[in-house]
Amino acid sequence: MDFGVVLQTNPPAARTVQLAKLAEAHGFSHVWTFDSHLLWEEPYVIHSAILAETNRVTVGPFVTNPATRDWTVTASVFATLNEMYGNRTICGIGRGDSAVRVTNGKPTSMAELRESIHVIRELANSRSVEYNGATLQFPWSRGSKLEVWVAAYGPMALKAAGEAGDGYILQLADVDIAAWMIKTVKDAAANAGRDPDSLAFCVAAPMYIGDDLAHQREQCRWFGGMVGNHVADIVAKYGHHGIIPDALTEYIDGRKGYDYNTHGRAENDHVDFVPDEIVDRFCILGTADEHIAKLKALSELGVTQFAGYLQHDNKEETLRVYGETVIPALTEHVRAKK
C-alpha cells in the first residue's frame, strides 16, 4: 500500500511546502492538495514549489474539476510540471464541489466529466486529442506521463471511474462502504473490457494519531460534513434505501445546511448532525495499532493507497508515527539474507 497526505493550501504557502517535505521524509509517496481557488491559495503554483523542494513524491490536486479551468489549461499545467520535474504529477478529478458551489455554480454533468478526463489525459501524456472540433497537441511536450484518478460516490460516477479512470478515489474509510464501492468500480471496469486490477484504488480520510478519542473526533467531525455534501446530492437523485448503501446515506437526515467558509476545517460549525459513529467509521483515529488494523482491512479489499487528510492540530506527530510505525507495518519487508 502507498501512502499519501492531503493538505490545504492555506497561507503561508511555505507551511504547505514544509509539510510536504516532512511527508516525503517520513516515507509518504504522494502529496495531494485541495483545489478550491477562492477558499485557499492556488494549488498548482504551490505544487511547483513542492516539486522543486522534494525528490520523489508525486504531487496533484485532490480533487480538481472540469468546470473552473479550461481542460487544455489543466493539461498544460501537468505537462509543464512533468517537463520541469520528471513526471511526478497526478490528477485527481471529480464533478466539482466547493470550487464551483462557492461561485454559485453546479457540478458538471457526467458526460462533461468523462470528456474532460479524456482531453486532460491525452494532452498531458504528450498525445493529440479532438477538442472543440480541432485536433490539438502540445508541440513542446515529449514523454509526459499523467494518470487521472476519479473521485466518486454515486452510481454513475462510480461507473465512470471504472470505465474511464486510471484510478478511483473514495473519500471515506468505512470498510463496509469501501468494499461495496470498490466492487462497483471493478465491475464497471470489467464490463467495459478493462482489467479491474489495473486501476489504482485510493481511500482518503482524516488520519489522527493519539489517545484522546473525544478530541480526535471533534478535530475530524468536519469530514462527515464534507462527505454529506455529496451524499445529499445522491439522496436527492436516488432517494433513501436505494442503490447506495444505507450506511452512507442515513446519517444526513439531520443535515440542515453547510457553510463553505469553514469547508474542510476542524472549526466547521455546520456538522453537528454528524454522529460519533460516523466520525469513527469514516476516519482513521486512535493509536498506531488501531490505524494499522483498519488499514490492513482496507488493503485486503484491494486499496492500493491511503491518503490521509491532515486538517487538525497534531500534524507533525501524526506524520512521524506514520513514518516510524504505520507505514512500515503496511510495507512488504525484504530480507537482506535468506
mmCIF file of C-alpha atoms in Angstrom:
data_model
loop_
_atom_site.group_PDB
_atom_site.id
_atom_site.type_symbol
_atom_site.label_atom_id
_atom_site.label_comp_id
_atom_site.label_asym_id
_atom_site.label_seq_id
_atom_site.Cartn_x
_atom_site.Cartn_y
_atom_site.Cartn_z
ATOM 1 C CA MET A 1 0.000 0.000 0.000
ATOM 2 C CA ASP A 2 1.179 3.505 -0.875
ATOM 3 C CA PHE A 3 0.596 6.444 1.449
ATOM 4 C CA GLY A 4 -0.360 9.983 0.562
ATOM 5 C CA VAL A 5 -1.035 13.112 2.573
ATOM 6 C CA VAL A 6 -3.794 15.613 1.704
ATOM 7 C CA LEU A 7 -3.007 19.257 2.541
ATOM 8 C CA GLN A 8 -4.925 22.509 2.345
ATOM 9 C CA THR A 9 -3.125 25.374 0.632
ATOM 10 C CA ASN A 10 -3.670 27.823 3.482
ATOM 11 C CA PRO A 11 -1.224 30.730 3.697
ATOM 12 C CA PRO A 12 1.620 30.895 4.184
ATOM 13 C CA ALA A 13 2.383 28.645 1.230
ATOM 14 C CA ALA A 14 5.741 27.895 2.822
ATOM 15 C CA ARG A 15 3.907 25.927 5.525
ATOM 16 C CA THR A 16 2.279 23.683 2.895
ATOM 17 C CA VAL A 17 5.670 23.107 1.281
ATOM 18 C CA GLN A 18 7.177 22.366 4.710
ATOM 19 C CA LEU A 19 4.549 19.713 5.462
ATOM 20 C CA ALA A 20 5.034 18.185 2.007
ATOM 21 C CA LYS A 21 8.781 17.887 2.622
ATOM 22 C CA LEU A 22 8.128 16.352 6.036
ATOM 23 C CA ALA A 23 5.721 13.843 4.493
ATOM 24 C CA GLU A 24 8.386 12.784 1.996
ATOM 25 C CA ALA A 25 10.937 12.447 4.801
ATOM 26 C CA HIS A 26 8.556 10.108 6.635
ATOM 27 C CA GLY A 27 8.007 7.824 3.642
ATOM 28 C CA PHE A 28 4.821 9.131 2.033
ATOM 29 C CA SER A 29 4.748 8.608 -1.737
ATOM 30 C CA HIS A 30 2.108 11.200 -2.660
ATOM 31 C CA VAL A 31 1.319 14.768 -1.671
ATOM 32 C CA TRP A 32 -2.169 15.940 -2.597
ATOM 33 C CA THR A 33 -3.784 19.342 -2.058
ATOM 34 C CA PHE A 34 -7.311 20.701 -2.094
ATOM 35 C CA ASP A 35 -8.224 22.650 -5.254
ATOM 36 C CA SER A 36 -10.679 25.437 -4.439
ATOM 37 C CA HIS A 37 -9.339 28.742 -5.687
ATOM 38 C CA LEU A 38 -11.454 31.078 -3.540
ATOM 39 C CA LEU A 39 -11.211 29.210 -0.241
ATOM 40 C CA TRP A 40 -7.457 28.567 -0.418
ATOM 41 C CA GLU A 41 -4.384 29.588 -2.361
ATOM 42 C CA GLU A 42 -3.868 28.442 -5.954
ATOM 43 C CA PRO A 43 -2.618 24.842 -5.706
ATOM 44 C CA TYR A 44 -0.648 24.462 -8.920
ATOM 45 C CA VAL A 45 1.692 27.335 -8.044
ATOM 46 C CA ILE A 46 2.374 25.602 -4.719
ATOM 47 C CA HIS A 47 2.729 22.229 -6.458
ATOM 48 C CA SER A 48 5.655 23.660 -8.404
ATOM 49 C CA ALA A 49 7.336 24.746 -5.172
ATOM 50 C CA ILE A 50 6.719 21.334 -3.579
ATOM 51 C CA LEU A 51 8.199 19.539 -6.570
ATOM 52 C CA ALA A 52 11.215 21.846 -6.555
ATOM 53 C CA GLU A 53 11.947 21.137 -2.882
ATOM 54 C CA THR A 54 11.339 17.375 -2.863
ATOM 55 C CA ASN A 55 12.949 14.472 -4.671
ATOM 56 C CA ARG A 56 10.473 11.675 -5.224
ATOM 57 C CA VAL A 57 6.882 12.404 -4.101
ATOM 58 C CA THR A 58 4.131 12.535 -6.704
ATOM 59 C CA VAL A 59 2.006 15.690 -6.440
ATOM 60 C CA GLY A 60 -1.523 16.545 -7.559
ATOM 61 C CA PRO A 61 -4.947 18.048 -6.775
ATOM 62 C CA PHE A 62 -7.438 16.275 -4.516
ATOM 63 C CA VAL A 63 -9.517 16.981 -6.448
ATOM 64 C CA THR A 64 -9.826 19.328 -9.395
ATOM 65 C CA ASN A 65 -12.927 19.585 -11.588
ATOM 66 C CA PRO A 66 -13.827 20.286 -15.236
ATOM 67 C CA ALA A 67 -15.765 23.498 -14.536
ATOM 68 C CA THR A 68 -13.376 26.067 -13.078
ATOM 69 C CA ARG A 69 -10.493 25.683 -15.538
ATOM 70 C CA ASP A 70 -10.286 25.097 -19.272
ATOM 71 C CA TRP A 71 -9.320 21.448 -19.730
ATOM 72 C CA THR A 72 -6.438 22.291 -22.054
ATOM 73 C CA VAL A 73 -5.032 24.704 -19.448
ATOM 74 C CA THR A 74 -5.209 21.982 -16.792
ATOM 75 C CA ALA A 75 -3.416 19.563 -19.113
ATOM 76 C CA SER A 76 -0.773 22.159 -19.900
ATOM 77 C CA VAL A 77 -0.054 22.650 -16.208
ATOM 78 C CA PHE A 78 0.610 18.939 -15.723
ATOM 79 C CA ALA A 79 2.686 18.596 -18.899
ATOM 80 C CA THR A 80 4.762 21.614 -17.880
ATOM 81 C CA LEU A 81 5.340 20.347 -14.342
ATOM 82 C CA ASN A 82 6.314 16.968 -15.761
ATOM 83 C CA GLU A 83 8.849 18.584 -18.085
ATOM 84 C CA MET A 84 10.293 20.551 -15.180
ATOM 85 C CA TYR A 85 10.318 17.839 -12.524
ATOM 86 C CA GLY A 86 10.333 14.487 -14.297
ATOM 87 C CA ASN A 87 6.824 13.039 -14.434
ATOM 88 C CA ARG A 88 5.940 13.427 -10.754
ATOM 89 C CA THR A 89 2.346 14.618 -11.124
ATOM 90 C CA ILE A 90 -1.066 13.009 -10.827
ATOM 91 C CA CYS A 91 -4.586 14.321 -11.360
ATOM 92 C CA GLY A 92 -7.488 13.635 -9.043
ATOM 93 C CA ILE A 93 -10.761 14.854 -10.558
ATOM 94 C CA GLY A 94 -14.463 14.949 -9.748
ATOM 95 C CA ARG A 95 -17.585 16.768 -10.884
ATOM 96 C CA GLY A 96 -16.907 19.729 -8.564
ATOM 97 C CA ASP A 97 -17.871 20.699 -5.029
ATOM 98 C CA SER A 98 -16.534 23.733 -3.160
ATOM 99 C CA ALA A 99 -14.704 25.241 -6.132
ATOM 100 C CA VAL A 100 -17.964 25.542 -8.098
ATOM 101 C CA ARG A 101 -20.535 25.896 -5.321
ATOM 102 C CA VAL A 102 -18.820 28.910 -3.726
ATOM 103 C CA THR A 103 -19.307 30.738 -7.044
ATOM 104 C CA ASN A 104 -22.971 29.596 -7.172
ATOM 105 C CA GLY A 105 -22.137 27.087 -9.862
ATOM 106 C CA LYS A 106 -23.107 23.439 -10.123
ATOM 107 C CA PRO A 107 -21.166 20.206 -10.519
ATOM 108 C CA THR A 108 -20.597 19.251 -14.137
ATOM 109 C CA SER A 109 -22.527 16.534 -15.905
ATOM 110 C CA MET A 110 -21.164 13.029 -16.111
ATOM 111 C CA ALA A 111 -20.671 13.466 -19.848
ATOM 112 C CA GLU A 112 -18.516 16.546 -19.252
ATOM 113 C CA LEU A 113 -16.519 14.730 -16.588
ATOM 114 C CA ARG A 114 -15.823 11.809 -18.902
ATOM 115 C CA GLU A 115 -14.817 14.069 -21.785
ATOM 116 C CA SER A 116 -12.557 16.176 -19.565
ATOM 117 C CA ILE A 117 -10.765 13.068 -18.304
ATOM 118 C CA HIS A 118 -10.025 12.055 -21.886
ATOM 119 C CA VAL A 119 -8.852 15.505 -23.018
ATOM 120 C CA ILE A 120 -6.658 16.160 -19.976
ATOM 121 C CA ARG A 121 -5.093 12.700 -20.037
ATOM 122 C CA GLU A 122 -4.330 12.650 -23.761
ATOM 123 C CA LEU A 123 -2.762 16.109 -23.848
ATOM 124 C CA ALA A 124 -0.830 15.610 -20.609
ATOM 125 C CA ASN A 125 0.551 12.338 -21.967
ATOM 126 C CA SER A 126 2.011 14.166 -24.988
ATOM 127 C CA ARG A 127 -0.679 12.833 -27.302
ATOM 128 C CA SER A 128 -3.132 14.537 -29.652
ATOM 129 C CA VAL A 129 -6.839 14.828 -28.904
ATOM 130 C CA GLU A 130 -10.028 16.035 -30.552
ATOM 131 C CA TYR A 131 -11.360 19.105 -28.725
ATOM 132 C CA ASN A 132 -13.982 21.619 -29.870
ATOM 133 C CA GLY A 133 -13.773 20.403 -33.443
ATOM 134 C CA ALA A 134 -9.983 20.588 -33.706
ATOM 135 C CA THR A 135 -7.093 18.183 -33.269
ATOM 136 C CA LEU A 136 -4.837 19.576 -30.542
ATOM 137 C CA GLN A 137 -1.422 18.612 -29.185
ATOM 138 C CA PHE A 138 1.291 20.373 -27.185
ATOM 139 C CA PRO A 139 4.189 20.711 -29.676
ATOM 140 C CA TRP A 140 6.638 21.248 -26.813
ATOM 141 C CA SER A 141 5.669 18.181 -24.758
ATOM 142 C CA ARG A 142 7.690 14.965 -25.069
ATOM 143 C CA GLY A 143 7.265 11.884 -22.887
ATOM 144 C CA SER A 144 4.948 13.449 -20.311
ATOM 145 C CA LYS A 145 3.025 10.900 -18.235
ATOM 146 C CA LEU A 146 -0.134 11.524 -16.193
ATOM 147 C CA GLU A 147 -2.702 9.293 -14.530
ATOM 148 C CA VAL A 148 -6.206 10.616 -13.872
ATOM 149 C CA TRP A 149 -7.992 9.241 -10.802
ATOM 150 C CA VAL A 150 -11.731 9.792 -10.442
ATOM 151 C CA ALA A 151 -13.405 10.727 -7.139
ATOM 152 C CA ALA A 152 -16.908 9.289 -6.914
ATOM 153 C CA TYR A 153 -19.756 8.208 -4.636
ATOM 154 C CA GLY A 154 -22.858 7.890 -6.847
ATOM 155 C CA PRO A 155 -23.666 5.069 -9.282
ATOM 156 C CA MET A 156 -22.971 6.992 -12.496
ATOM 157 C CA ALA A 157 -19.709 8.446 -11.200
ATOM 158 C CA LEU A 158 -18.560 5.027 -9.963
ATOM 159 C CA LYS A 159 -19.307 3.653 -13.426
ATOM 160 C CA ALA A 160 -17.246 6.450 -14.995
ATOM 161 C CA ALA A 161 -14.357 5.726 -12.637
ATOM 162 C CA GLY A 162 -14.311 2.088 -13.689
ATOM 163 C CA GLU A 163 -14.699 2.783 -17.381
ATOM 164 C CA ALA A 164 -12.568 5.898 -17.840
ATOM 165 C CA GLY A 165 -10.267 6.431 -14.848
ATOM 166 C CA ASP A 166 -6.754 5.235 -14.175
ATOM 167 C CA GLY A 167 -7.723 5.070 -10.524
ATOM 168 C CA TYR A 168 -10.622 5.552 -8.150
ATOM 169 C CA ILE A 169 -10.734 7.896 -5.141
ATOM 170 C CA LEU A 170 -13.116 7.166 -2.276
ATOM 171 C CA GLN A 171 -13.212 9.910 0.323
ATOM 172 C CA LEU A 172 -14.074 7.891 3.421
ATOM 173 C CA ALA A 173 -12.501 4.930 5.220
ATOM 174 C CA ASP A 174 -15.536 2.886 6.228
ATOM 175 C CA VAL A 175 -14.551 -0.696 5.448
ATOM 176 C CA ASP A 176 -18.038 -1.932 4.539
ATOM 177 C CA ILE A 177 -18.812 1.025 2.282
ATOM 178 C CA ALA A 178 -15.359 0.781 0.685
ATOM 179 C CA ALA A 179 -15.971 -2.880 -0.137
ATOM 180 C CA TRP A 180 -19.195 -2.007 -1.978
ATOM 181 C CA MET A 181 -17.692 0.974 -3.789
ATOM 182 C CA ILE A 182 -14.573 -0.864 -4.924
ATOM 183 C CA LYS A 183 -16.594 -3.828 -6.184
ATOM 184 C CA THR A 184 -18.870 -1.466 -8.124
ATOM 185 C CA VAL A 185 -15.901 0.236 -9.798
ATOM 186 C CA LYS A 186 -14.219 -3.077 -10.573
ATOM 187 C CA ASP A 187 -17.426 -4.466 -12.076
ATOM 188 C CA ALA A 188 -17.755 -1.377 -14.274
ATOM 189 C CA ALA A 189 -14.169 -1.780 -15.450
ATOM 190 C CA ALA A 190 -14.641 -5.471 -16.207
ATOM 191 C CA ASN A 191 -17.894 -4.818 -18.091
ATOM 192 C CA ALA A 192 -16.040 -2.261 -20.220
ATOM 193 C CA GLY A 193 -13.396 -4.840 -21.120
ATOM 194 C CA ARG A 194 -10.746 -3.377 -18.814
ATOM 195 C CA ASP A 195 -8.622 -5.226 -16.292
ATOM 196 C CA PRO A 196 -10.023 -4.152 -12.897
ATOM 197 C CA ASP A 197 -6.700 -4.859 -11.235
ATOM 198 C CA SER A 198 -5.003 -2.302 -13.473
ATOM 199 C CA LEU A 199 -6.777 0.511 -11.634
ATOM 200 C CA ALA A 200 -5.463 2.199 -8.506
ATOM 201 C CA PHE A 201 -7.842 2.314 -5.542
ATOM 202 C CA CYS A 202 -7.296 5.198 -3.158
ATOM 203 C CA VAL A 203 -9.154 5.598 0.128
ATOM 204 C CA ALA A 204 -8.861 9.055 1.672
ATOM 205 C CA ALA A 205 -9.837 10.118 5.183
ATOM 206 C CA PRO A 206 -8.575 12.164 8.120
ATOM 207 C CA MET A 207 -5.749 10.412 9.975
ATOM 208 C CA TYR A 208 -5.069 11.395 13.577
ATOM 209 C CA ILE A 209 -2.685 9.521 15.874
ATOM 210 C CA GLY A 210 -3.351 9.885 19.598
ATOM 211 C CA ASP A 211 -5.026 8.616 22.753
ATOM 212 C CA ASP A 212 -7.780 11.210 23.306
ATOM 213 C CA LEU A 213 -10.529 9.856 21.062
ATOM 214 C CA ALA A 214 -13.050 12.542 22.035
ATOM 215 C CA HIS A 215 -10.644 15.275 20.956
ATOM 216 C CA GLN A 216 -9.774 13.482 17.731
ATOM 217 C CA ARG A 217 -13.453 13.205 16.866
ATOM 218 C CA GLU A 218 -14.002 16.934 17.320
ATOM 219 C CA GLN A 219 -10.963 17.699 15.166
ATOM 220 C CA CYS A 220 -12.214 15.415 12.374
ATOM 221 C CA ARG A 221 -16.026 15.810 12.514
ATOM 222 C CA TRP A 222 -15.785 18.261 9.597
ATOM 223 C CA PHE A 223 -15.103 15.323 7.305
ATOM 224 C CA GLY A 224 -18.568 13.839 7.785
ATOM 225 C CA GLY A 225 -20.000 17.197 6.815
ATOM 226 C CA MET A 226 -17.902 17.353 3.660
ATOM 227 C CA VAL A 227 -18.910 13.842 2.632
ATOM 228 C CA GLY A 228 -22.505 14.803 3.428
ATOM 229 C CA ASN A 229 -22.478 17.377 0.616
ATOM 230 C CA HIS A 230 -22.006 14.632 -1.953
ATOM 231 C CA VAL A 231 -24.353 12.225 -0.189
ATOM 232 C CA ALA A 232 -27.107 14.847 -0.177
ATOM 233 C CA ASP A 233 -26.847 15.096 -3.964
ATOM 234 C CA ILE A 234 -27.105 11.316 -4.269
ATOM 235 C CA VAL A 235 -30.145 11.118 -1.966
ATOM 236 C CA ALA A 236 -31.822 13.943 -3.880
ATOM 237 C CA LYS A 237 -31.449 11.953 -7.090
ATOM 238 C CA TYR A 238 -31.940 8.367 -5.936
ATOM 239 C CA GLY A 239 -33.729 8.674 -2.584
ATOM 240 C CA HIS A 240 -33.070 6.771 0.608
ATOM 241 C CA HIS A 241 -32.796 2.965 0.654
ATOM 242 C CA GLY A 242 -31.825 2.906 -2.993
ATOM 243 C CA ILE A 243 -28.767 1.628 -4.790
ATOM 244 C CA ILE A 244 -26.307 3.339 -2.400
ATOM 245 C CA PRO A 245 -25.735 1.564 0.952
ATOM 246 C CA ASP A 246 -27.873 2.911 3.811
ATOM 247 C CA ALA A 247 -24.708 3.141 5.912
ATOM 248 C CA LEU A 248 -23.672 6.060 3.709
ATOM 249 C CA THR A 249 -26.978 7.879 3.351
ATOM 250 C CA GLU A 250 -28.844 7.632 6.639
ATOM 251 C CA TYR A 251 -26.659 9.927 8.721
ATOM 252 C CA ILE A 252 -27.523 13.062 6.705
ATOM 253 C CA ASP A 253 -31.160 13.125 7.919
ATOM 254 C CA GLY A 254 -30.224 15.850 10.408
ATOM 255 C CA ARG A 255 -28.294 17.935 7.881
ATOM 256 C CA LYS A 256 -29.659 21.494 7.752
ATOM 257 C CA GLY A 257 -27.169 23.262 5.548
ATOM 258 C CA TYR A 258 -23.494 23.829 5.045
ATOM 259 C CA ASP A 259 -21.137 26.801 5.306
ATOM 260 C CA TYR A 260 -18.337 26.628 2.745
ATOM 261 C CA ASN A 261 -16.451 29.358 4.600
ATOM 262 C CA THR A 262 -15.340 26.658 7.051
ATOM 263 C CA HIS A 263 -15.191 23.852 4.493
ATOM 264 C CA GLY A 264 -12.607 21.210 5.338
ATOM 265 C CA ARG A 265 -11.676 22.839 8.640
ATOM 266 C CA ALA A 266 -11.733 21.467 12.175
ATOM 267 C CA GLU A 267 -13.728 24.520 13.281
ATOM 268 C CA ASN A 268 -16.563 23.832 10.803
ATOM 269 C CA ASP A 269 -19.749 24.843 12.617
ATOM 270 C CA HIS A 270 -22.305 23.094 10.382
ATOM 271 C CA VAL A 271 -21.505 19.486 11.240
ATOM 272 C CA ASP A 272 -23.437 18.899 14.453
ATOM 273 C CA PHE A 273 -25.543 16.358 12.564
ATOM 274 C CA VAL A 274 -22.519 14.046 12.177
ATOM 275 C CA PRO A 275 -22.597 11.448 14.992
ATOM 276 C CA ASP A 276 -19.535 9.960 16.658
ATOM 277 C CA GLU A 277 -20.209 6.632 14.965
ATOM 278 C CA ILE A 278 -19.815 8.199 11.528
ATOM 279 C CA VAL A 279 -16.626 10.011 12.532
ATOM 280 C CA ASP A 280 -15.163 6.728 13.764
ATOM 281 C CA ARG A 281 -16.204 4.836 10.641
ATOM 282 C CA PHE A 282 -15.273 7.446 8.046
ATOM 283 C CA CYS A 283 -11.939 8.486 9.599
ATOM 284 C CA ILE A 284 -8.884 6.638 10.911
ATOM 285 C CA LEU A 285 -8.397 7.617 14.550
ATOM 286 C CA GLY A 286 -6.786 6.277 17.706
ATOM 287 C CA THR A 287 -3.454 4.639 18.360
ATOM 288 C CA ALA A 288 -0.960 3.453 15.764
ATOM 289 C CA ASP A 289 -2.147 -0.127 16.267
ATOM 290 C CA GLU A 290 -5.739 0.914 15.550
ATOM 291 C CA HIS A 291 -4.637 2.686 12.377
ATOM 292 C CA ILE A 292 -2.680 -0.365 11.258
ATOM 293 C CA ALA A 293 -5.618 -2.715 11.857
ATOM 294 C CA LYS A 294 -8.041 -0.614 9.797
ATOM 295 C CA LEU A 295 -5.545 -0.033 7.008
ATOM 296 C CA LYS A 296 -4.853 -3.765 6.767
ATOM 297 C CA ALA A 297 -8.597 -4.377 6.405
ATOM 298 C CA LEU A 298 -8.754 -1.807 3.609
ATOM 299 C CA SER A 299 -5.687 -3.292 1.931
ATOM 300 C CA GLU A 300 -7.382 -6.685 1.861
ATOM 301 C CA LEU A 301 -10.228 -5.087 -0.128
ATOM 302 C CA GLY A 302 -7.770 -4.017 -2.820
ATOM 303 C CA VAL A 303 -6.977 -0.488 -1.651
ATOM 304 C CA THR A 304 -3.616 0.472 -3.156
ATOM 305 C CA GLN A 305 -3.203 3.874 -1.482
ATOM 306 C CA PHE A 306 -4.364 5.524 1.712
ATOM 307 C CA ALA A 307 -4.349 9.326 1.508
ATOM 308 C CA GLY A 308 -4.633 10.917 4.925
ATOM 309 C CA TYR A 309 -6.176 14.343 5.434
ATOM 310 C CA LEU A 310 -4.065 16.425 7.798
ATOM 311 C CA GLN A 311 -6.520 19.165 8.798
ATOM 312 C CA HIS A 312 -6.091 19.021 12.569
ATOM 313 C CA ASP A 313 -3.855 20.164 15.427
ATOM 314 C CA ASN A 314 -1.438 17.221 15.510
ATOM 315 C CA LYS A 315 0.116 17.267 12.054
ATOM 316 C CA GLU A 316 3.799 16.671 12.721
ATOM 317 C CA GLU A 317 3.251 13.943 15.295
ATOM 318 C CA THR A 318 0.833 12.075 13.048
ATOM 319 C CA LEU A 319 3.331 12.186 10.177
ATOM 320 C CA ARG A 320 6.113 10.998 12.483
ATOM 321 C CA VAL A 321 4.197 8.000 13.832
ATOM 322 C CA TYR A 322 3.082 7.049 10.344
ATOM 323 C CA GLY A 323 6.663 7.167 9.134
ATOM 324 C CA GLU A 324 8.122 5.221 12.044
ATOM 325 C CA THR A 325 5.318 2.735 12.759
ATOM 326 C CA VAL A 326 2.287 2.663 10.465
ATOM 327 C CA ILE A 327 3.879 2.746 7.014
ATOM 328 C CA PRO A 328 6.486 0.069 7.890
ATOM 329 C CA ALA A 329 3.695 -2.190 9.157
ATOM 330 C CA LEU A 330 1.950 -1.980 5.762
ATOM 331 C CA THR A 331 5.124 -2.350 3.708
ATOM 332 C CA GLU A 332 6.485 -5.611 2.349
ATOM 333 C CA HIS A 333 9.799 -6.390 4.010
ATOM 334 C CA VAL A 334 12.728 -7.829 2.083
ATOM 335 C CA ARG A 335 15.329 -9.868 3.936
ATOM 336 C CA ALA A 336 18.956 -8.932 3.387
ATOM 337 C CA LYS A 337 19.928 -12.583 3.661
ATOM 338 C CA LYS A 338 17.792 -15.661 3.172
#
